[in-house]
Amino acid sequence: MKTANKLNRYTSIRGFKPLPKTSVVEWADTYRILSNGSAEPGRWRTDRAPYQREIMEAFTAPGVSRVVVKSAAQIGKSDIMNNVIGRFAHLDPCPIMMIQPTIEMAQDYSKTRISPMLRDTTVLNRLFYNVKSTDGGGTAKTRDGNNTILSKIFPGGRLIMCGANSPAGLASRPVRVLLADEVDRFPDSAGTEGDPVDLAAKRMTTFWNRVMGLFSTPTNEGSSRIDAEYLSGTQEEWQYRCPSCGEYHVLSYIDMYVPDEDYQEIQSPSGHRTILVKSVRWRCPDCGHDFGEREVKDAPQKYVAQNPRAIENGIRSFYVNAFSSPWLEWPAVMKEWYEAKGDPEREKVVMNTRFGLSYRQLGAFEDENIFLRRREQYGADLPDGVLMLTAAVDTQDNRFEYEICGWGVDEECWGINKGVVLGEPDKAATWRALDAILDKVYTFKNGDGLKVMRTFIDSGGHYTGAIYKYCERNLGKQRFPIKGMGGPGIPLNYKIGRAHGTKLPLVMLGVDDGKQMVMNRLGIQDKGARYFHFPLDGDKTLPVRGYDQLYFKGIIAEEKRVVKRGGQIREIWEQIDKTVRNEPLDLRVYNLAAMQSCHPDWERLKGVLDPGARVTEVKKAARKPVTRTSHHHATQASRRQDIW
């Protein structure tokens, strides 16, 4: 361990040396070594991905105080940030901060990205004097208490890692170089302190030569932080020169096409669709000539600024997508896109992570009549294709509202029954009436039947204690209390807590995420994966199923709106018409969460409930009700593991 005197002496000696004018690119090409865990271990080469050059150069360019990178995933942005850290720590020591969306992600980044770089890059290994590798060459660790996973010192400065959800970390120390990763995943506020980027930026005011880097794949149109930051800068697009006409263009998925002979669509017996793409060609928007991937990537390339005057404000912004990445081939990218088309959730992922573009979210639908017109006759309680049942219960002061949903391969969904149980939730008669719904055997045309596998019950309101007691009595029937949590960035099945005063699991749900998933699936028009079926009332099986005009008004009663509050742009879900009840939307969210929490193995379920095998696994409901044993078989097939 080096003493404080030795460290001060080392710092003093280094401090008298003239400041090198080495750029980030020059430093990386000279010193950086990529670890064995990298895609291409060994010495760093900027020419491998030439679009990285201008981005790195911007961090040491005179007059530039803000560098914005809107990009696809897998374009090497983590290595760009690491090179910035390495250059400044080595040649221009100063306080450096890196922000990740959460503390946990900051810890992971430090272990998997920063520590290997410090271990394998010789000049940094010597500089961060108390870093050594673990036995077997794993991630780095420290020899003393001065360095931690989130804080690493070097002569003349410190690298601080923190989460955007931690106000203490953001406001702790002055910093000169600030790097913010995946800013579109940042919370709206760090605790109660306000916007995390603004909070961290206040730490930079004492440095005249400060520089901030903002990196992210975009998320949703209208609320994407990186979109807004990009538009405030020079808007430099990575473009390629057409081999025919010589004009420069961004490589867009719109201009990509697959020759007929190189495209194949395979439909599995279960309905799963697989796309095979052998080659992709780019068609020039100007001259109309088309070229293969190798021809285009070998052509001259450069950044073209759409808003060059922003440099006067010291802001350079860059855009690059997956078609430029040397680690992704065009056929793989377009295969993802073709397989995602028609599924809004998957489309969004590809649009964000491959094309580097924000996704236009579906909001509420203008007219409930489109759903009334698409209702179907099931001919039985359960239509063919249903493999498991879930239930959702919404609690009101004078009633329960419930919905039973059937689920099939690839989360195809059938509404089975929507209804109301009148009565106060603290009355035994009310719970008995609910039991009659949840314990019922729902039958197919051939008489086979299914019971509800898992039920999620809203525990909010004035009867929380009564709900907990009911769920405790019926834990063996997988009836669980839930609590909804609003706000962005909270996944649908968020976590499992503990119901107060009990040993009962309390399921925490990200309802905003769930509402968007429901809206996305309502927008799917082709029957199959994730499609929502609705029954036509008035058949002989369930004369009143509850899927009437009031129901469809309720399931589309909310829409996502972009608002500006307290100087911050955020997305919120709001009721369109306050006179319309939104319980149908909430119930469908709870059902979706209940199904996903089972982690269903659809192929195994099909084996259990196949007409040929069903006789032994699901009893004929007309002769004998479904037994607990037969239901157990379906339950086991429905999940790989519980969510808790």
PDB file of C-alpha atoms in Angstrom, residues 26 75 84 174 206 222 234 284 337 349 419 494 511 518 536 560:
ATOM      1  CA  GLU A  26      -4.846   8.818 -30.065  1.00  0.00           C
ATOM      2  CA  ILE A  75     -22.160   0.062 -31.668  1.00  0.00           C
ATOM      3  CA  VAL A  84     -12.740   8.833 -22.371  1.00  0.00           C
ATOM      4  CA  PRO A 174     -17.530  18.386  -7.985  1.00  0.00           C
ATOM      5  CA  THR A 206     -16.558  25.122 -11.035  1.00  0.00           C
ATOM      6  CA  GLY A 222     -42.321  12.628 -27.523  1.00  0.00           C
ATOM      7  CA  THR A 234     -25.358  19.519 -34.290  1.00  0.00           C
ATOM      8  CA  CYS A 284     -30.281   4.634 -52.833  1.00  0.00           C
ATOM      9  CA  TRP A 337     -37.473  -6.466 -37.854  1.00  0.00           C
ATOM     10  CA  VAL A 349     -37.447  -3.095 -29.144  1.00  0.00           C
ATOM     11  CA  GLY A 419     -68.636  -9.676 -14.217  1.00  0.00           C
ATOM     12  CA  TYR A 494     -41.918  -5.828 -10.452  1.00  0.00           C
ATOM     13  CA  VAL A 511     -49.224  -0.773 -13.848  1.00  0.00           C
ATOM     14  CA  VAL A 518     -52.461  -4.011 -23.090  1.00  0.00           C
ATOM     15  CA  LEU A 536     -69.997 -12.450 -28.267  1.00  0.00           C
ATOM     16  CA  LYS A 560     -50.634   8.001 -22.353  1.00  0.00           C
TER      17      LYS A 560
END
